[in-house]
Each structure stands twice: as structure tokens, then as C-alpha cells.
Amino acid sequence: MVDKAVSFLTSQVTQRPAIAVVLGSGLGDFAEHVSDAIEVRADTIPGYPVSSVVGHDGKLIFGTIRAGGRSSLPLLVFKGRVHFYESGDLKTATFPISVAAALGVRYLLATNAAGGINPAFSEGELMLIEDHINFTFLHPHLSDQRSDPTPFHTASSSPLHKEMKKYIHEAAGALGMSLRSGTYCWLKGPSYETKAEIEMLRRLGADAVGMSTVPELILATELGMKVGAVSLISNMAAGLSKGPLSHEEVSETATRVKEVFKSLLEETILRIKD
Ligand code: HPA
């Protein structure tokens, strides 16, 4: 199915992207800042999974970031993602990453909305993902049959690439923006966590929690991409926030910080060099 999607896309768009950006919950507006944009709707691409979550539009945008006389490497923005909990299938959830790799993408910048677990964090802050905890114990290659000599046991002690972390830190510094950094924990969802679960994750060293991104980072790294990721702390997690959590609260925070988020992403993307 990936091959079909890729031949369709290469028949529509001649540009070959070097950087892919995945936009998380409520963060899709960033796509409006892509110059020379060619937009392809996900539901027109053969085999491409379409998200049913509010705030996940289902569009691929090819183009460039231009700002202050500078322009980025060719870019592919995934507006909206398909979460594991929608299909229960990791091959489906990571389909965009397989497509990006087949198109020649070498850098991945993943974004998400996450619940803050570190009590020092506040709603609306941005966090560079320094490391992650895969609390689903799933893997995109689980149950794969390997007929080729590709090793099953790949190193994953530094899943986030140091070059990408550097670009993100430098971008925040250049913008005079405060940026948290920490460990992101991936849970399957789709319900938000209990207070006891959040307390457990805090003791295990998680700074933020969410339902996405980690499988993308794992697969992209295996496919040879340099990966970086940023979380928007859209709410404090269960037990650390006042009322019950809702998807609306997540989206509202994302709307409130969209300018800051846009600046960090733009500045990071402009720094990525071949
Ligand atoms: N928990 C899990 N996923 C999330 C949260 C949360 O509190 N906020 C945004 N995505």
C-alpha cells in the first residue's frame, strides 16, 4: 500500500521533500505558513489512512518555509495524524512515516499535544522531547517476518537525534523563547489517564504523557531519518489539573500558543541543513 501511495504522490508533486513535519492535536494551523504549497488531501491518496479525530485534518502539504530572506529545504507537512487507538494497528499509524521515507525524507520533526506530568511545567509551555518511554510495549516491527538480513534488534538508546535537538535548542535561543525539555511517555489511550496512573508515570521519570509520536520516532529512526520532537503541554495531566480533562481544553491551549509554536517550528526548520 505504501508503494501505491508513493506512486500516486510522485505523479502529483515533482518536489522531493527532505524534511517531514507531523502536526499534532490543534497544531494544524502551522500548515498555512508553508510557501509554494501543494496540498494533497489524504482521502485522495490510495491506501492512505484518514483520521477521525477532531483537529486532525488529513492533508499533506508540500512546499518550503520562507522567512526573512531565508528558505528551508523542501518540506512535507502532515496535517493531522492517525493515532494507534483509531485502528489498533501500528502499520496504519506509521503509514505517513513509511511514505515520507520512500519519498526520500531525511529529517523528521514530530509535534504533539501532551499532558504535563512534571509539576514544574505549566499549561501552554513547549517541551523538547529529550527521550521517551514506550509504555505500550508495542513496536512497528512486532510480528514482522524478516526474510532479509535486516537486524531485528536496533539500538534505541538515543531515539532523538542530537543534530535535531541542537536545531530546536538553537531556534528557541534565537527567539528568546523558554523551552522545557523532558521525557515523553506514550500510552495507547484513547481515554485520558487516572490520577494513580499519572503518579506512577511521574515516579518512573516521565515529564509528559500522550497518545502518539513514539511509534513515528521509532520507525523513522530505523528508516535512517534524523528525528526531533516538540510537545505542547496542552494541559496538566490528571491529578495535577483542576477539573476533568477534555479534548476541547487541549485544542484551546493549542490555539492560544499557535504563534509561539509557529515561530519555533519555522526557526527550527530554517536551520536544518543537508
Ligand atoms: N494525557 C494523554 N494524552 C494527552 C493529554 C493527557 O493529559 N493531553 C494531550 N494529550
Tab-separated table of C-alpha atoms and ligand atoms in Angstrom:
chain	number	residue	atom	x	y	z
A	1	MET	CA	0.000	0.000	0.000
A	2	VAL	CA	2.901	2.349	0.714
A	3	ASP	CA	4.158	1.841	-2.864
A	4	LYS	CA	0.749	2.772	-4.290
A	5	ALA	CA	0.530	5.917	-2.154
A	6	VAL	CA	4.057	6.928	-3.130
A	7	SER	CA	3.494	6.449	-6.873
A	8	PHE	CA	0.305	8.498	-6.604
A	9	LEU	CA	2.133	11.306	-4.779
A	10	THR	CA	5.071	11.332	-7.179
A	11	SER	CA	2.590	11.623	-10.053
A	12	GLN	CA	1.046	14.723	-8.385
A	13	VAL	CA	4.122	16.522	-6.993
A	14	THR	CA	7.568	16.764	-8.557
A	15	GLN	CA	9.346	18.193	-5.495
A	16	ARG	CA	11.161	15.622	-3.315
A	17	PRO	CA	10.922	16.597	0.372
A	18	ALA	CA	13.960	16.449	2.665
A	19	ILE	CA	12.136	17.362	5.884
A	20	ALA	CA	8.829	15.997	7.192
A	21	VAL	CA	6.777	17.675	9.896
A	22	VAL	CA	3.918	15.940	11.691
A	23	LEU	CA	1.433	18.374	13.247
A	24	GLY	CA	-0.278	17.220	16.440
A	25	SER	CA	-3.666	17.954	18.013
A	26	GLY	CA	-4.834	21.503	17.363
A	27	LEU	CA	-1.455	22.441	15.841
A	28	GLY	CA	-2.534	22.068	12.206
A	29	ASP	CA	-2.622	25.829	11.514
A	30	PHE	CA	1.136	25.760	11.013
A	31	ALA	CA	0.424	24.343	7.557
A	32	GLU	CA	-0.811	27.816	6.476
A	33	HIS	CA	2.755	29.131	6.718
A	34	VAL	CA	4.133	26.830	4.035
A	35	SER	CA	5.161	28.726	0.879
A	36	ASP	CA	4.754	27.351	-2.669
A	37	ALA	CA	2.299	24.934	-1.105
A	38	ILE	CA	0.906	21.980	-2.989
A	39	GLU	CA	-1.845	20.391	-0.948
A	40	VAL	CA	-2.962	16.777	-1.318
A	41	ARG	CA	-5.975	15.535	0.638
A	42	ALA	CA	-5.256	12.283	2.499
A	43	ASP	CA	-8.547	10.723	1.352
A	44	THR	CA	-7.482	11.035	-2.312
A	45	ILE	CA	-4.279	9.026	-1.761
A	46	PRO	CA	-4.647	5.264	-2.394
A	47	GLY	CA	-4.333	3.293	0.846
A	48	TYR	CA	-3.724	6.367	2.979
A	49	PRO	CA	-5.395	6.219	6.427
A	50	VAL	CA	-7.697	9.102	7.315
A	51	SER	CA	-8.025	10.394	10.887
A	52	SER	CA	-11.399	10.639	12.592
A	53	VAL	CA	-10.168	12.837	15.463
A	54	VAL	CA	-11.360	16.459	15.664
A	55	GLY	CA	-8.460	18.797	14.836
A	56	HIS	CA	-6.719	16.245	12.599
A	57	ASP	CA	-7.476	17.416	9.101
A	58	GLY	CA	-5.887	14.771	6.907
A	59	LYS	CA	-3.801	16.777	4.429
A	60	LEU	CA	-0.278	16.537	3.067
A	61	ILE	CA	1.325	19.868	2.178
A	62	PHE	CA	4.465	20.006	0.071
A	63	GLY	CA	6.418	23.288	-0.024
A	64	THR	CA	9.071	25.394	1.708
A	65	ILE	CA	9.344	27.694	4.709
A	66	ARG	CA	10.421	31.213	3.763
A	67	ALA	CA	11.116	33.936	6.324
A	68	GLY	CA	13.405	36.977	6.433
A	69	GLY	CA	15.076	36.182	3.096
A	70	ARG	CA	15.848	32.615	4.160
A	71	SER	CA	14.289	29.459	2.778
A	72	SER	CA	14.237	25.905	4.038
A	73	LEU	CA	14.956	22.589	2.413
A	74	PRO	CA	11.894	21.117	0.644
A	75	LEU	CA	9.262	20.224	3.183
A	76	LEU	CA	6.358	17.810	3.574
A	77	VAL	CA	3.870	18.702	6.301
A	78	PHE	CA	1.447	16.068	7.557
A	79	LYS	CA	-1.550	17.986	8.839
A	80	GLY	CA	-3.267	15.623	11.220
A	81	ARG	CA	-2.143	12.171	12.246
A	82	VAL	CA	-3.796	8.799	12.549
A	83	HIS	CA	-3.374	7.561	16.101
A	84	PHE	CA	-2.786	3.954	17.050
A	85	TYR	CA	-6.063	3.923	19.009
A	86	GLU	CA	-8.078	4.641	15.840
A	87	SER	CA	-7.079	1.458	14.009
A	88	GLY	CA	-5.330	-0.656	16.645
A	89	ASP	CA	-2.666	-1.189	14.007
A	90	LEU	CA	0.796	0.332	14.148
A	91	LYS	CA	1.456	-0.139	10.428
A	92	THR	CA	-1.527	2.151	9.791
A	93	ALA	CA	-0.472	4.640	12.465
A	94	THR	CA	3.033	4.911	10.995
A	95	PHE	CA	1.948	4.859	7.328
A	96	PRO	CA	2.903	8.561	6.842
A	97	ILE	CA	6.432	7.829	8.072
A	98	SER	CA	6.812	4.950	5.601
A	99	VAL	CA	5.576	7.280	2.838
A	100	ALA	CA	7.983	10.037	3.919
A	101	ALA	CA	10.933	7.632	3.907
A	102	ALA	CA	10.024	6.330	0.447
A	103	LEU	CA	9.885	9.942	-0.810
A	104	GLY	CA	13.445	10.489	0.443
A	105	VAL	CA	12.785	12.449	3.662
A	106	ARG	CA	15.869	12.586	5.906
A	107	TYR	CA	14.704	14.755	8.810
A	108	LEU	CA	11.545	14.338	10.867
A	109	LEU	CA	10.130	16.974	13.187
A	110	ALA	CA	7.196	15.493	15.099
A	111	THR	CA	4.871	17.574	17.266
A	112	ASN	CA	2.078	16.725	19.651
A	113	ALA	CA	-0.121	17.998	22.427
A	114	ALA	CA	0.737	16.313	25.719
A	115	GLY	CA	-0.313	16.299	29.342
A	116	GLY	CA	2.282	17.771	31.710
A	117	ILE	CA	3.430	15.433	34.483
A	118	ASN	CA	6.464	17.335	35.747
A	119	PRO	CA	4.939	19.603	38.438
A	120	ALA	CA	7.289	22.445	37.408
A	121	PHE	CA	5.589	22.616	33.992
A	122	SER	CA	2.611	24.817	33.159
A	123	GLU	CA	-0.105	24.590	30.539
A	124	GLY	CA	0.952	26.291	27.306
A	125	GLU	CA	4.699	25.588	27.614
A	126	LEU	CA	6.694	23.825	24.903
A	127	MET	CA	8.892	20.816	25.656
A	128	LEU	CA	11.691	19.376	23.554
A	129	ILE	CA	11.400	15.586	23.752
A	130	GLU	CA	14.772	14.521	25.115
A	131	ASP	CA	13.921	10.834	25.474
A	132	HIS	CA	10.816	8.660	25.546
A	133	ILE	CA	9.175	5.823	27.426
A	134	ASN	CA	7.199	3.361	25.330
A	135	PHE	CA	4.561	2.324	27.858
A	136	THR	CA	2.532	0.414	25.261
A	137	PHE	CA	5.318	-2.139	24.782
A	138	LEU	CA	4.352	-2.196	21.088
A	139	HIS	CA	6.737	-1.760	18.174
A	140	PRO	CA	6.081	-1.041	14.478
A	141	HIS	CA	8.016	-4.207	13.610
A	142	LEU	CA	6.403	-6.518	16.170
A	143	SER	CA	5.334	-9.793	14.475
A	144	ASP	CA	7.068	-8.846	11.206
A	145	GLN	CA	8.543	-11.765	9.325
A	146	ARG	CA	12.034	-10.894	8.173
A	147	SER	CA	13.284	-12.722	5.138
A	148	ASP	CA	16.183	-10.329	4.627
A	149	PRO	CA	19.180	-9.831	6.879
A	150	THR	CA	17.837	-6.528	8.375
A	151	PRO	CA	18.628	-6.779	12.066
A	152	PHE	CA	15.618	-7.001	14.383
A	153	HIS	CA	17.453	-5.510	17.357
A	154	THR	CA	18.290	-1.939	16.522
A	155	ALA	CA	19.896	0.406	19.053
A	156	SER	CA	17.416	2.856	20.510
A	157	SER	CA	19.258	4.383	23.440
A	158	SER	CA	19.231	7.840	21.776
A	159	PRO	CA	15.979	7.913	19.817
A	160	LEU	CA	16.046	11.682	19.348
A	161	HIS	CA	18.868	12.801	17.091
A	162	LYS	CA	21.430	15.177	18.609
A	163	GLU	CA	21.546	17.312	15.480
A	164	MET	CA	17.776	17.861	15.605
A	165	LYS	CA	17.878	18.615	19.346
A	166	LYS	CA	20.584	21.188	18.625
A	167	TYR	CA	18.491	22.860	15.900
A	168	ILE	CA	15.475	23.054	18.235
A	169	HIS	CA	17.527	24.455	21.150
A	170	GLU	CA	19.243	26.993	18.888
A	171	ALA	CA	15.910	28.072	17.436
A	172	ALA	CA	14.423	28.632	20.903
A	173	GLY	CA	17.575	30.569	21.924
A	174	ALA	CA	17.459	32.777	18.816
A	175	LEU	CA	13.813	33.575	19.539
A	176	GLY	CA	14.490	34.229	23.245
A	177	MET	CA	11.860	31.602	23.998
A	178	SER	CA	11.838	29.406	27.072
A	179	LEU	CA	11.783	25.731	26.184
A	180	ARG	CA	11.363	22.833	28.580
A	181	SER	CA	12.969	19.513	27.874
A	182	GLY	CA	11.986	16.108	29.172
A	183	THR	CA	10.832	12.541	28.740
A	184	TYR	CA	7.609	11.856	26.826
A	185	CYS	CA	5.652	8.749	27.719
A	186	TRP	CA	3.464	7.077	25.080
A	187	LEU	CA	0.253	5.380	26.213
A	188	LYS	CA	-2.327	3.792	23.918
A	189	GLY	CA	-5.297	5.888	25.075
A	190	PRO	CA	-7.873	6.777	23.928
A	191	SER	CA	-9.121	7.765	27.392
A	192	TYR	CA	-7.033	10.127	29.467
A	193	GLU	CA	-5.199	8.668	32.444
A	194	THR	CA	-6.263	8.174	36.038
A	195	LYS	CA	-4.579	10.157	38.798
A	196	ALA	CA	-2.905	6.949	40.027
A	197	GLU	CA	-1.502	6.253	36.554
A	198	ILE	CA	-0.060	9.755	36.319
A	199	GLU	CA	1.506	9.428	39.773
A	200	MET	CA	3.054	6.114	38.652
A	201	LEU	CA	4.424	7.673	35.451
A	202	ARG	CA	5.856	10.613	37.418
A	203	ARG	CA	7.740	8.181	39.666
A	204	LEU	CA	9.020	6.363	36.594
A	205	GLY	CA	10.563	9.554	35.251
A	206	ALA	CA	8.019	10.825	32.712
A	207	ASP	CA	7.672	14.587	32.266
A	208	ALA	CA	4.777	14.484	29.799
A	209	VAL	CA	2.264	11.946	28.520
A	210	GLY	CA	0.450	11.474	25.223
A	211	MET	CA	-1.008	9.013	22.747
A	212	SER	CA	1.240	9.423	19.736
A	213	THR	CA	4.673	10.281	18.302
A	214	VAL	CA	6.789	7.460	19.767
A	215	PRO	CA	5.981	4.882	17.055
A	216	GLU	CA	6.770	7.561	14.440
A	217	LEU	CA	10.122	8.282	16.090
A	218	ILE	CA	10.971	4.569	16.328
A	219	LEU	CA	10.158	3.805	12.695
A	220	ALA	CA	11.701	6.984	11.293
A	221	THR	CA	14.951	6.290	13.161
A	222	GLU	CA	15.018	2.734	11.826
A	223	LEU	CA	14.488	4.090	8.324
A	224	GLY	CA	17.547	6.323	8.712
A	225	MET	CA	15.921	9.694	9.439
A	226	LYS	CA	17.250	12.171	11.970
A	227	VAL	CA	14.333	12.781	14.306
A	228	GLY	CA	13.379	15.596	16.651
A	229	ALA	CA	10.143	16.260	18.515
A	230	VAL	CA	8.358	19.010	20.411
A	231	SER	CA	5.373	18.675	22.757
A	232	LEU	CA	2.956	21.414	23.575
A	233	ILE	CA	1.941	20.965	27.216
A	234	SER	CA	-1.724	21.485	26.429
A	235	ASN	CA	-2.912	20.669	29.935
A	236	MET	CA	-1.525	19.394	33.202
A	237	ALA	CA	-2.216	15.659	33.455
A	238	ALA	CA	-4.833	14.024	35.699
A	239	GLY	CA	-4.439	14.917	39.359
A	240	LEU	CA	-2.263	17.933	38.514
A	241	SER	CA	-5.037	19.913	36.866
A	242	LYS	CA	-8.180	21.412	38.353
A	243	GLY	CA	-11.054	19.779	36.508
A	244	PRO	CA	-11.582	16.735	34.274
A	245	LEU	CA	-9.585	16.822	31.031
A	246	SER	CA	-11.201	17.261	27.643
A	247	HIS	CA	-10.100	17.296	24.014
A	248	GLU	CA	-11.535	20.856	23.822
A	249	GLU	CA	-9.093	22.039	26.517
A	250	VAL	CA	-6.217	20.523	24.522
A	251	SER	CA	-7.363	22.314	21.347
A	252	GLU	CA	-7.933	25.635	23.162
A	253	THR	CA	-4.380	25.702	24.540
A	254	ALA	CA	-3.017	24.857	21.100
A	255	THR	CA	-4.912	27.803	19.607
A	256	ARG	CA	-3.632	30.128	22.342
A	257	VAL	CA	0.048	29.331	21.729
A	258	LYS	CA	-0.059	28.847	17.972
A	259	GLU	CA	2.098	31.930	17.193
A	260	VAL	CA	4.904	30.850	19.546
A	261	PHE	CA	4.681	27.293	18.258
A	262	LYS	CA	4.818	28.522	14.657
A	263	SER	CA	7.933	30.622	15.348
A	264	LEU	CA	9.773	27.718	16.977
A	265	LEU	CA	8.911	25.341	14.153
A	266	GLU	CA	9.800	27.842	11.417
A	267	GLU	CA	13.110	28.759	13.029
A	268	THR	CA	13.996	25.089	13.568
A	269	ILE	CA	13.119	24.102	10.005
A	270	LEU	CA	15.160	27.004	8.578
A	271	ARG	CA	18.216	25.756	10.485
A	272	ILE	CA	18.143	22.211	9.092
A	273	LYS	CA	20.968	21.885	6.583
A	274	ASP	CA	21.903	18.942	4.385
B	1	HPA	N1	-2.933	12.601	28.505
B	1	HPA	C1	-2.754	11.904	27.375
B	1	HPA	N2	-2.682	12.469	26.173
B	1	HPA	C2	-2.812	13.797	26.100
B	1	HPA	C3	-3.013	14.599	27.236
B	1	HPA	C4	-3.080	13.966	28.519
B	1	HPA	O1	-3.251	14.592	29.572
B	1	HPA	N3	-3.103	15.877	26.807
B	1	HPA	C5	-2.947	15.865	25.459
B	1	HPA	N4	-2.777	14.597	25.020
